[in-house]
Coordinates of N, CA and C in Angstrom, one line a residue:
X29 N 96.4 137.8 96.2 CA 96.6 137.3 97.6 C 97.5 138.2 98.3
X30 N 97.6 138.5 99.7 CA 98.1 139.2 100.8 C 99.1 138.0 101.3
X31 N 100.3 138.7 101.8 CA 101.2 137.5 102.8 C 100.8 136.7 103.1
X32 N 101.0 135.5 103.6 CA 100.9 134.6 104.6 C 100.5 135.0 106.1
X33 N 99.6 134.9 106.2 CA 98.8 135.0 108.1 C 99.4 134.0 108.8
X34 N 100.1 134.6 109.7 CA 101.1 134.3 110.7 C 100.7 132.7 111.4
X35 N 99.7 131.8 111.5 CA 99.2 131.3 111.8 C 99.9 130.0 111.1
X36 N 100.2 129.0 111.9 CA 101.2 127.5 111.8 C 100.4 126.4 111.1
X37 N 100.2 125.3 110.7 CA 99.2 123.8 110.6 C 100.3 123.3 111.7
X38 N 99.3 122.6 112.5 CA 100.3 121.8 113.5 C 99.4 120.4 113.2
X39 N 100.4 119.2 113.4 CA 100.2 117.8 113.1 C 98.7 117.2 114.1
X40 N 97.9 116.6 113.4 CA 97.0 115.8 114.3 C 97.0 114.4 114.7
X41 N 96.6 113.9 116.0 CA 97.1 112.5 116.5 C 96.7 111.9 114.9
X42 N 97.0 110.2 115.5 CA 96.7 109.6 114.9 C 96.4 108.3 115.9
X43 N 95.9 107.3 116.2 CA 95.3 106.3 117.2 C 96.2 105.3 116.7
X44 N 97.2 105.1 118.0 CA 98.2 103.8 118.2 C 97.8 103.2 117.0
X45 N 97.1 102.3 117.6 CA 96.7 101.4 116.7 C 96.1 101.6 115.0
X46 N 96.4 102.4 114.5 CA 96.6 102.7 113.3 C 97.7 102.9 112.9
X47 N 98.7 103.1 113.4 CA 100.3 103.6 112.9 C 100.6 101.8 111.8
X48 N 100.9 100.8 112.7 CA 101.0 99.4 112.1 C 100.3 99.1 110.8
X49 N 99.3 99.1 110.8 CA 98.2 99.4 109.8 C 98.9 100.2 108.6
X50 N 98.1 101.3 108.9 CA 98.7 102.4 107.8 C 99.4 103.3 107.9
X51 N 100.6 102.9 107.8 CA 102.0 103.8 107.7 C 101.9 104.9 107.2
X52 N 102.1 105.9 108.0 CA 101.9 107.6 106.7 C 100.6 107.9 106.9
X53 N 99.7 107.8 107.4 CA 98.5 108.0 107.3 C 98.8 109.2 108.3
X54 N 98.6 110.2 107.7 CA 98.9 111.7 108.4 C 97.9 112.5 108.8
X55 N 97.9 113.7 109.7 CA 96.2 114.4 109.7 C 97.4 115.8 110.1
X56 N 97.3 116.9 109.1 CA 97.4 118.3 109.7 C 96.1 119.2 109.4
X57 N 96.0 120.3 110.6 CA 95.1 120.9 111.2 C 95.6 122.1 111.4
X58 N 95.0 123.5 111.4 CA 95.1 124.7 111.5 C 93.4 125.6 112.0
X59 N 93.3 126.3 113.1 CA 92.5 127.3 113.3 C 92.5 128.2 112.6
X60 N 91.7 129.1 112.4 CA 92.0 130.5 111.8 C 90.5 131.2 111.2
X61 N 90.6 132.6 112.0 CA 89.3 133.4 111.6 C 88.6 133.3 110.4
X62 N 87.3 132.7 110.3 CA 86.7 133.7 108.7 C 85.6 133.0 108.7
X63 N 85.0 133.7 107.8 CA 83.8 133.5 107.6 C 83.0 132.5 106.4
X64 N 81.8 132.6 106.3 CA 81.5 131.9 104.9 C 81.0 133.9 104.3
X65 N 81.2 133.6 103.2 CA 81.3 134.9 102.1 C 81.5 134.5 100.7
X66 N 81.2 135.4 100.2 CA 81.7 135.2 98.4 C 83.3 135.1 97.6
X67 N 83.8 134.1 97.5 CA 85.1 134.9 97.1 C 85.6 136.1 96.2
X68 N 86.7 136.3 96.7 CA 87.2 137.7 95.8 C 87.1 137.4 94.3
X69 N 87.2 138.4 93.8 CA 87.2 137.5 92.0 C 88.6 137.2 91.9
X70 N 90.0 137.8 92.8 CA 91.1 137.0 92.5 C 90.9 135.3 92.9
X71 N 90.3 134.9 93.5 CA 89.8 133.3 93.9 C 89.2 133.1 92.5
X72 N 88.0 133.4 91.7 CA 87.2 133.2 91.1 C 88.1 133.1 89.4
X73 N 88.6 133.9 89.6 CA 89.9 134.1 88.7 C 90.8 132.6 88.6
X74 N 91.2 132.4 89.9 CA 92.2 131.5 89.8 C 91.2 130.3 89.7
X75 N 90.6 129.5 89.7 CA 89.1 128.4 89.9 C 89.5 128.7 88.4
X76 N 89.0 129.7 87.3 CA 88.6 129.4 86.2 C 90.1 128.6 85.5
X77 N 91.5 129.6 86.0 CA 92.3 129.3 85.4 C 92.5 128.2 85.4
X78 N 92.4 127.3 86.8 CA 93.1 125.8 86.8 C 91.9 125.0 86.2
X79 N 90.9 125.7 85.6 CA 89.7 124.7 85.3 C 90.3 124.3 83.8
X80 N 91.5 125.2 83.0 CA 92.0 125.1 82.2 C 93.1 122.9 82.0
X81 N 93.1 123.1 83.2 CA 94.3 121.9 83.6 C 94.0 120.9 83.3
X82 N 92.2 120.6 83.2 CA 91.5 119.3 83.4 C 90.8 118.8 81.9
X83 N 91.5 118.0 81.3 CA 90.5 117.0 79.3 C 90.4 116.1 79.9
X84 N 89.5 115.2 79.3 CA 89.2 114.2 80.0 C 90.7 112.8 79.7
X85 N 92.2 113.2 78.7 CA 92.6 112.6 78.7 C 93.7 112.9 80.5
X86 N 93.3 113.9 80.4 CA 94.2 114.7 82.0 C 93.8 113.9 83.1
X87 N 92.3 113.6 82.9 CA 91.7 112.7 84.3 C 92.4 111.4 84.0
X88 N 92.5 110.6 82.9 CA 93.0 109.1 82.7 C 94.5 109.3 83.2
X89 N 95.4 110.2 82.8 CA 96.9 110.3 83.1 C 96.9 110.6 84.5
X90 N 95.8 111.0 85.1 CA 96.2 111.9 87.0 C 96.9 110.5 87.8
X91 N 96.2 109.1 87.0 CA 96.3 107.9 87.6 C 97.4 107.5 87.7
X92 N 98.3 107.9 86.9 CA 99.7 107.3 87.1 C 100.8 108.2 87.6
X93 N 100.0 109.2 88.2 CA 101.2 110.1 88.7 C 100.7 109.7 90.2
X94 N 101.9 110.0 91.4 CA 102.5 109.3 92.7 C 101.3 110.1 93.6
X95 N 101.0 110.7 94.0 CA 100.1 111.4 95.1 C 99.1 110.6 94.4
X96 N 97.9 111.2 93.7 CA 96.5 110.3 93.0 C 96.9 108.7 93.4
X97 N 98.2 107.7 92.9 CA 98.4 106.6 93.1 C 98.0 106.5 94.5
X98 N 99.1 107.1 95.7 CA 98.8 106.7 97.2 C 97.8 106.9 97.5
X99 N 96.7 107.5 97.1 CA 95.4 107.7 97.4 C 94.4 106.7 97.0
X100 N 95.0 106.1 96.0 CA 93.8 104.7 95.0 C 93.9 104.0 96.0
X101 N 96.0 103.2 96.3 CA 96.1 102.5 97.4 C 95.4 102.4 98.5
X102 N 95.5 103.7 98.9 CA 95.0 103.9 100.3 C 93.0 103.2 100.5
X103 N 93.0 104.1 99.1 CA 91.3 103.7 99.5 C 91.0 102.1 99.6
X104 N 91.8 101.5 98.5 CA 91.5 99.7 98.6 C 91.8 99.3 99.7
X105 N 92.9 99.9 101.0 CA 93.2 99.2 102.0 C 92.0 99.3 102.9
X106 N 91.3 100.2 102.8 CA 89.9 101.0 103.9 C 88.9 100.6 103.4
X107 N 88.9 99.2 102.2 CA 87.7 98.8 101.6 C 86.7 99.4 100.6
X108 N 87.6 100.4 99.9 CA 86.8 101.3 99.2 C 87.5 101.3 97.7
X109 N 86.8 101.3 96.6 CA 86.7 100.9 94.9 C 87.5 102.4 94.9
X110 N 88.1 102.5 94.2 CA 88.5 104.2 94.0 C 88.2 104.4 92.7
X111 N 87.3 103.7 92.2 CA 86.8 103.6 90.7 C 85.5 103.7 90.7
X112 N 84.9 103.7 92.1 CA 83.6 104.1 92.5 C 83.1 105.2 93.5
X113 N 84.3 105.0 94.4 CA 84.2 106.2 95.0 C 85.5 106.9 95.3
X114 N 85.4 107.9 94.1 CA 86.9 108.9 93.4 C 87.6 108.8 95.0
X115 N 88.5 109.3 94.7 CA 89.9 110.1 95.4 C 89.6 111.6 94.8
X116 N 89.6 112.5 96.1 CA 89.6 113.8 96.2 C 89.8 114.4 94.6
X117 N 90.9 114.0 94.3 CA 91.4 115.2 93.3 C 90.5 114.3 92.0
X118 N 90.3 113.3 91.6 CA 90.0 112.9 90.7 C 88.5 113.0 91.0
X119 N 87.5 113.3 91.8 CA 86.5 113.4 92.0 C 86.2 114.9 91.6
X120 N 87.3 115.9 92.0 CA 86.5 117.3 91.5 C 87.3 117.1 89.8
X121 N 88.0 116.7 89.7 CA 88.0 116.6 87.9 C 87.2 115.9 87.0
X122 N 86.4 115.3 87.8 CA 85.4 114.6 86.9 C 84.1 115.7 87.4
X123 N 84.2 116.5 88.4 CA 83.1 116.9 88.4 C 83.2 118.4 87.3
X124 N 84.6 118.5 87.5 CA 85.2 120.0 86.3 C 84.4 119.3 84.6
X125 N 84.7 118.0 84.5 CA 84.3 117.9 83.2 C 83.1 117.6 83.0
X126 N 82.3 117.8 83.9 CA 80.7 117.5 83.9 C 80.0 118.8 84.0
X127 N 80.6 119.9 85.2 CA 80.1 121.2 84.3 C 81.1 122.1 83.7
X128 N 81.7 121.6 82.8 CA 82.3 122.4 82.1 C 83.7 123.7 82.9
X129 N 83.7 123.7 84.1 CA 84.6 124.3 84.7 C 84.2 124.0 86.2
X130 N 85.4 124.5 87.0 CA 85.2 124.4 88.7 C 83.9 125.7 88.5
X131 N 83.5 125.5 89.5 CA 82.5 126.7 89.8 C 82.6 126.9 91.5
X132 N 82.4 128.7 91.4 CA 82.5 129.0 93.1 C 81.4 128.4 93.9
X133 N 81.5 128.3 95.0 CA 80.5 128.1 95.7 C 80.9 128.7 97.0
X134 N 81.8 129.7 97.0 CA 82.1 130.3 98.4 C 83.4 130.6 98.7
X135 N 84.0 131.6 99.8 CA 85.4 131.6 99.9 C 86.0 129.9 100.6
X136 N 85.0 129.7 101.4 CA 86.1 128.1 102.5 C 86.0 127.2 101.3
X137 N 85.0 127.0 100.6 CA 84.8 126.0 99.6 C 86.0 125.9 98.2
X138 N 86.0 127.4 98.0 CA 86.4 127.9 96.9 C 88.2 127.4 97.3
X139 N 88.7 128.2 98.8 CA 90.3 127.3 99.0 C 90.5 126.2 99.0
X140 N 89.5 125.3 99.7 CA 89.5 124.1 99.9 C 89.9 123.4 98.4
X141 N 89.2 124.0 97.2 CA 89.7 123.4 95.7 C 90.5 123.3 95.0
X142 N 90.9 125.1 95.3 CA 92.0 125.5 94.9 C 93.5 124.6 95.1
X143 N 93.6 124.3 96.7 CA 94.3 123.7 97.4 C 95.0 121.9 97.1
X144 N 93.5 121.8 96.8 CA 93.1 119.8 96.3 C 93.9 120.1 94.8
X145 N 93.5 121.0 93.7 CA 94.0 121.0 92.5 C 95.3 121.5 92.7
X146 N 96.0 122.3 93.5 CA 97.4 122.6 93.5 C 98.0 121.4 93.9
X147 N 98.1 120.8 94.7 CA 98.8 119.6 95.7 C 98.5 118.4 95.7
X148 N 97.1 117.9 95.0 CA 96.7 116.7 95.2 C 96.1 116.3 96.5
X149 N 96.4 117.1 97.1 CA 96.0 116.4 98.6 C 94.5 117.2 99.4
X150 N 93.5 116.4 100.2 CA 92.3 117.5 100.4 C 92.5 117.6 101.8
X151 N 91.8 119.2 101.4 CA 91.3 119.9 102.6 C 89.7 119.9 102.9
X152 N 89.4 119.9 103.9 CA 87.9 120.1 104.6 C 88.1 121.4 105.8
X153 N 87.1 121.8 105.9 CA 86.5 122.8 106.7 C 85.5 122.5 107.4
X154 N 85.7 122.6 109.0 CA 84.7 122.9 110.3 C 84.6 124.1 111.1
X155 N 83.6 123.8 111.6 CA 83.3 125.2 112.3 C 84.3 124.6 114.0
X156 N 85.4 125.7 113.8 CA 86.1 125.3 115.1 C 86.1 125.6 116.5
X157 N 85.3 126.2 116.7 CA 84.3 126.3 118.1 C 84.0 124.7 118.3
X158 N 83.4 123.9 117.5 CA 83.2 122.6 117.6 C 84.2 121.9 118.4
X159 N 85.3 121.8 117.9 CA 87.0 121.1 117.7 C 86.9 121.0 119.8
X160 N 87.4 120.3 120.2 CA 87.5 120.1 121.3 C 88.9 120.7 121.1
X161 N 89.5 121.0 123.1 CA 90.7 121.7 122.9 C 91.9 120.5 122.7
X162 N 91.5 119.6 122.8 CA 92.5 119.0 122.4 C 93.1 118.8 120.9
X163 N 92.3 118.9 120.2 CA 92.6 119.4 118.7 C 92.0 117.8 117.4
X164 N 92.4 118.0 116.6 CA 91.6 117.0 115.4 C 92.8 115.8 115.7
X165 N 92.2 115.2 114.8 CA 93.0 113.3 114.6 C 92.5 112.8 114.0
X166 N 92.7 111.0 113.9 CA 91.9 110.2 113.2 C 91.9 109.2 113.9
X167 N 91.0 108.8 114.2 CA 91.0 107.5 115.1 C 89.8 106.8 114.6
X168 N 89.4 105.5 115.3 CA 88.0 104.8 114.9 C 87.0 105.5 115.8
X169 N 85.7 104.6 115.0 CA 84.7 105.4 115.8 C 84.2 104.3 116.7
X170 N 83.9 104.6 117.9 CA 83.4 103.6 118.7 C 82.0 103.3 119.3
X171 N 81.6 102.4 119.9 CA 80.7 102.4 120.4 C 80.1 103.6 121.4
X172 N 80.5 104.3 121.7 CA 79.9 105.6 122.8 C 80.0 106.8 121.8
X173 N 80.7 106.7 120.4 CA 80.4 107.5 119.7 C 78.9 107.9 119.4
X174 N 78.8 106.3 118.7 CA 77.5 106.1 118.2 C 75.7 106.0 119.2
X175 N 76.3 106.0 120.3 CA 75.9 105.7 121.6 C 75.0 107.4 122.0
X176 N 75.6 108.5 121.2 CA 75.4 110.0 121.6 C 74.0 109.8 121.2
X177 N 73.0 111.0 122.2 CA 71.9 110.9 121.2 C 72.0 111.5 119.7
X178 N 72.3 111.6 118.7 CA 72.7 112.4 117.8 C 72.4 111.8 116.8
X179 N 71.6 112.3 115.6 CA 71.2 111.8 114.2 C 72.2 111.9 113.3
X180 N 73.3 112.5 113.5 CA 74.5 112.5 112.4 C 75.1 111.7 112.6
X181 N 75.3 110.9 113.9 CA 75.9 109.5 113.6 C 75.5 108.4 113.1
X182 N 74.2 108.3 112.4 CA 73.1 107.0 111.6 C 74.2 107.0 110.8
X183 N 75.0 107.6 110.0 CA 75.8 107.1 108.8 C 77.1 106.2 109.5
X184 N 77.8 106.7 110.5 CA 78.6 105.8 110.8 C 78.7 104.3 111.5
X185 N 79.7 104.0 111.7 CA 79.7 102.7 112.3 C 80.8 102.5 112.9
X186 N 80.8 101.7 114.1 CA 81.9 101.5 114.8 C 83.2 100.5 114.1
X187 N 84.3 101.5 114.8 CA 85.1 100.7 113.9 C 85.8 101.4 112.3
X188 N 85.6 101.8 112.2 CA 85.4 102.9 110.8 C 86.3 103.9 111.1
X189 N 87.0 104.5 110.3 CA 88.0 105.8 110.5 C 87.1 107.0 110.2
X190 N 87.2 107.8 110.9 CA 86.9 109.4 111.3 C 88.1 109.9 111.6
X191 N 87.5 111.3 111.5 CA 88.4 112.6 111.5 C 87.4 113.4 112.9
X192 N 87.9 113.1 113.8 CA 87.5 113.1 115.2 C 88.4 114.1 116.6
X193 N 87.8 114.7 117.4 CA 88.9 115.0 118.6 C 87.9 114.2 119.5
X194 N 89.2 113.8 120.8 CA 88.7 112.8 121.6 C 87.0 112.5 122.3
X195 N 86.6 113.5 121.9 CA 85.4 113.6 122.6 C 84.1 113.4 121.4
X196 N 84.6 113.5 120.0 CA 83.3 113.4 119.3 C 83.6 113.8 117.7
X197 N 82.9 112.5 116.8 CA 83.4 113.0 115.6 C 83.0 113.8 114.5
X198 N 83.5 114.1 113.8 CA 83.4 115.3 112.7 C 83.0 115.0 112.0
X199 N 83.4 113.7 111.2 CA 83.5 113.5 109.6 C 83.8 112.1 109.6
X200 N 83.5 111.6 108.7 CA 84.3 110.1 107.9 C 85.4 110.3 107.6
X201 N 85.9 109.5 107.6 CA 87.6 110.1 106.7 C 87.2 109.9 105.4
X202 N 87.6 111.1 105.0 CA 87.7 111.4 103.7 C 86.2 111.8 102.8
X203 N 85.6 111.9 103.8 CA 84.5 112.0 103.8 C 83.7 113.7 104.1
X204 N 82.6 114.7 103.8 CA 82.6 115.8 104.0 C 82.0 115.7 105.6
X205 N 82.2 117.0 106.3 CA 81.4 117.3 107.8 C 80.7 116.4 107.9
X206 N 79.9 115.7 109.1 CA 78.8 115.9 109.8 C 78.0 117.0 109.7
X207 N 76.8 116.6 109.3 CA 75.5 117.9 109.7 C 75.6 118.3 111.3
X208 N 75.8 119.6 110.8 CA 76.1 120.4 112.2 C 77.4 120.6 112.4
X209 N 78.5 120.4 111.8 CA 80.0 120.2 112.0 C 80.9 121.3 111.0
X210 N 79.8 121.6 109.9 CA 80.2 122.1 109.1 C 80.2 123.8 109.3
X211 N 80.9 124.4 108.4 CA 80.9 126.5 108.4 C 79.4 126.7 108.3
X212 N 79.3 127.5 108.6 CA 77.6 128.4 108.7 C 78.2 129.4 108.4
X213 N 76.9 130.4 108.1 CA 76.8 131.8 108.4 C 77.1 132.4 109.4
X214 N 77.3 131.5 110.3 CA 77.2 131.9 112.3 C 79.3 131.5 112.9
X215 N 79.5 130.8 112.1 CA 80.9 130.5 111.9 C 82.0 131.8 111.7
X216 N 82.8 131.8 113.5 CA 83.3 132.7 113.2 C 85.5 132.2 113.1
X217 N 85.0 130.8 113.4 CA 86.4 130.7 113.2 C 86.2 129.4 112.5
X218 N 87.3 128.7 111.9 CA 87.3 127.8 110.5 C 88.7 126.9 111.1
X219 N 88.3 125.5 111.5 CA 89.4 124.6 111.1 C 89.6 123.9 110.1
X220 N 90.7 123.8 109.7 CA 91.0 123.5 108.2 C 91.5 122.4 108.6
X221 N 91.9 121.1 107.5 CA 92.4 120.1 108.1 C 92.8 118.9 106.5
X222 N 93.8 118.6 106.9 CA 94.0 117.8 105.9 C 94.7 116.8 105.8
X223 N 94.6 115.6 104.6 CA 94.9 114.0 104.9 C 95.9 114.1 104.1
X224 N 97.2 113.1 104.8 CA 97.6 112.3 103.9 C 98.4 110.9 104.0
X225 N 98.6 110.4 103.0 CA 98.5 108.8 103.5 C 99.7 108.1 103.0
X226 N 100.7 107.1 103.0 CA 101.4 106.3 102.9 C 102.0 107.1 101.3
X227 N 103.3 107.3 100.9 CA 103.8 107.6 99.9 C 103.1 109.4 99.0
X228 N 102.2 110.1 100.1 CA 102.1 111.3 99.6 C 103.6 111.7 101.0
X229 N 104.0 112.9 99.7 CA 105.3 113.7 100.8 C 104.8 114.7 101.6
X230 N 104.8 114.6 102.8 CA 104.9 115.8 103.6 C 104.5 117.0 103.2
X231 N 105.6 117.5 102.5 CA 105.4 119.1 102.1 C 103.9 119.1 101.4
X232 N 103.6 118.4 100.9 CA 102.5 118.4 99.7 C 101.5 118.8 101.4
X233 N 101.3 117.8 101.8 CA 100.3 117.9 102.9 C 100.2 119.5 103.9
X234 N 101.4 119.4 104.3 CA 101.2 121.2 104.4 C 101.4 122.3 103.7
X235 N 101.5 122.3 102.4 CA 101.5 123.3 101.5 C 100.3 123.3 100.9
X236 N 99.3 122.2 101.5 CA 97.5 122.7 101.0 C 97.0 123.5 102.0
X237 N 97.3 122.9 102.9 CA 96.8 124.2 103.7 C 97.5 125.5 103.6
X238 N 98.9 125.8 103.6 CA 99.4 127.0 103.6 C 98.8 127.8 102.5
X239 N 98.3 126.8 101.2 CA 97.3 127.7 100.1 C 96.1 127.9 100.9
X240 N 95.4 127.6 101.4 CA 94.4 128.0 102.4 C 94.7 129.2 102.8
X241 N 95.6 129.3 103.6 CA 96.0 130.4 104.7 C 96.4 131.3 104.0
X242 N 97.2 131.5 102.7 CA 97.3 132.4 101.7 C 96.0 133.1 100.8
X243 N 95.3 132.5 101.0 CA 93.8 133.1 100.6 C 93.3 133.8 101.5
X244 N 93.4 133.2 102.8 CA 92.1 133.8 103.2 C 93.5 134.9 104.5
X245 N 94.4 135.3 104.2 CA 95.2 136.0 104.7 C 95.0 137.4 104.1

């Protein structure tokens, strides 16, 4: 890796009416040039190394350590099993032990993992030409969301938390792009963005992205 590219994560809203709710429920965001491409083999390098981290007694013990915990929490509060549908880091370690190691799938893909396995905490990627200027958040999705003519919103529902700027949403929370929302080939700048929720610390939250920006700097 090369220095750090000069470039900040600055905080994304969050909708009043979520603060009471869920305390800590955090959203930071960062722009920054790049492409989709192959990673360097120092990326492909590091992927194998941390694929070292993960036995299947590693996945039973992730559970009782504090970041993985806030995230189980978090998902039962949003009505979601986290025994059915993983939490970020425990979902790519079950998927490390199913094929046998992380495997590349790209440079955005490739940080985005890197990042989740260093920190616990996940990153996603959009094509940020999308991003309205007002920048990412999380808010619910509403009725004029769903109202757009647009087939990528058949999966949501009003009322439901997304990863949104005020004009139109991205993603589910916690959930990957929208078709059409995601990096292309045609993608020349990349917003990175990442969650975190009640009892994950701060630093953790922006030091996944700053491994982001350390890659691809």
């Amino acid at each position: 890796m090369s220095d750090p590219i000069s470039l900040s994560p600055a905080a994304g809203f969050v909708e009043p009416s979520l603060h009471g709710e869920f305390p800590g429920l955090r959203l930071d965001w960062v722009t920054v040039p790049a492409r989709r491409r192959n990673s360097p083999p120092a990326l492909v390098a590091r992927l194998k190394a941390l694929s070292s981290r993960y036995r299947g007694a590693d996945v039973v013990a992730m559970r009782t350590k504090a970041v993985p915990q806030a995230f189980r929490i978090f998902f039962r509060q949003i009505g979601l099993d986290p025994d059915v549908t993983r939490i970020p880091n425990e979902a790519a370690a079950v998927a490390r032990l199913l094929h046998g190691g992380f495997r590349s799938a790209g440079l955005i893909e490739d940080i985005c993992l890197v990042a989740l396995i260093e920190t616990g905490v996940p990153v996603w990627a959009l094509d940020a030409d999308l991003v309205d200027e007002g920048g990412l958040g999380i808010r619910t999705v509403t009725q004029a969301d769903l109202d757009r003519p647009s087939p990528h919103t058949l999966t949501l529902s009003a009322g439901s938390l997304a990863v949104a700027d005020r004009a139109k949403v991205h993603a589910q929370l916690f959930g990957p792009p929208l078709p059409g929302h995601e990096v292309t080939s045609r993608t020349t700048r990349v917003a990175l963005f990442s969650v975190g929720v009640d009892g994950v610390p701060a630093i953790h939250i922006e030091e996944a992205l700053w491994t982001c920006l350390e890659w691809l700097g």
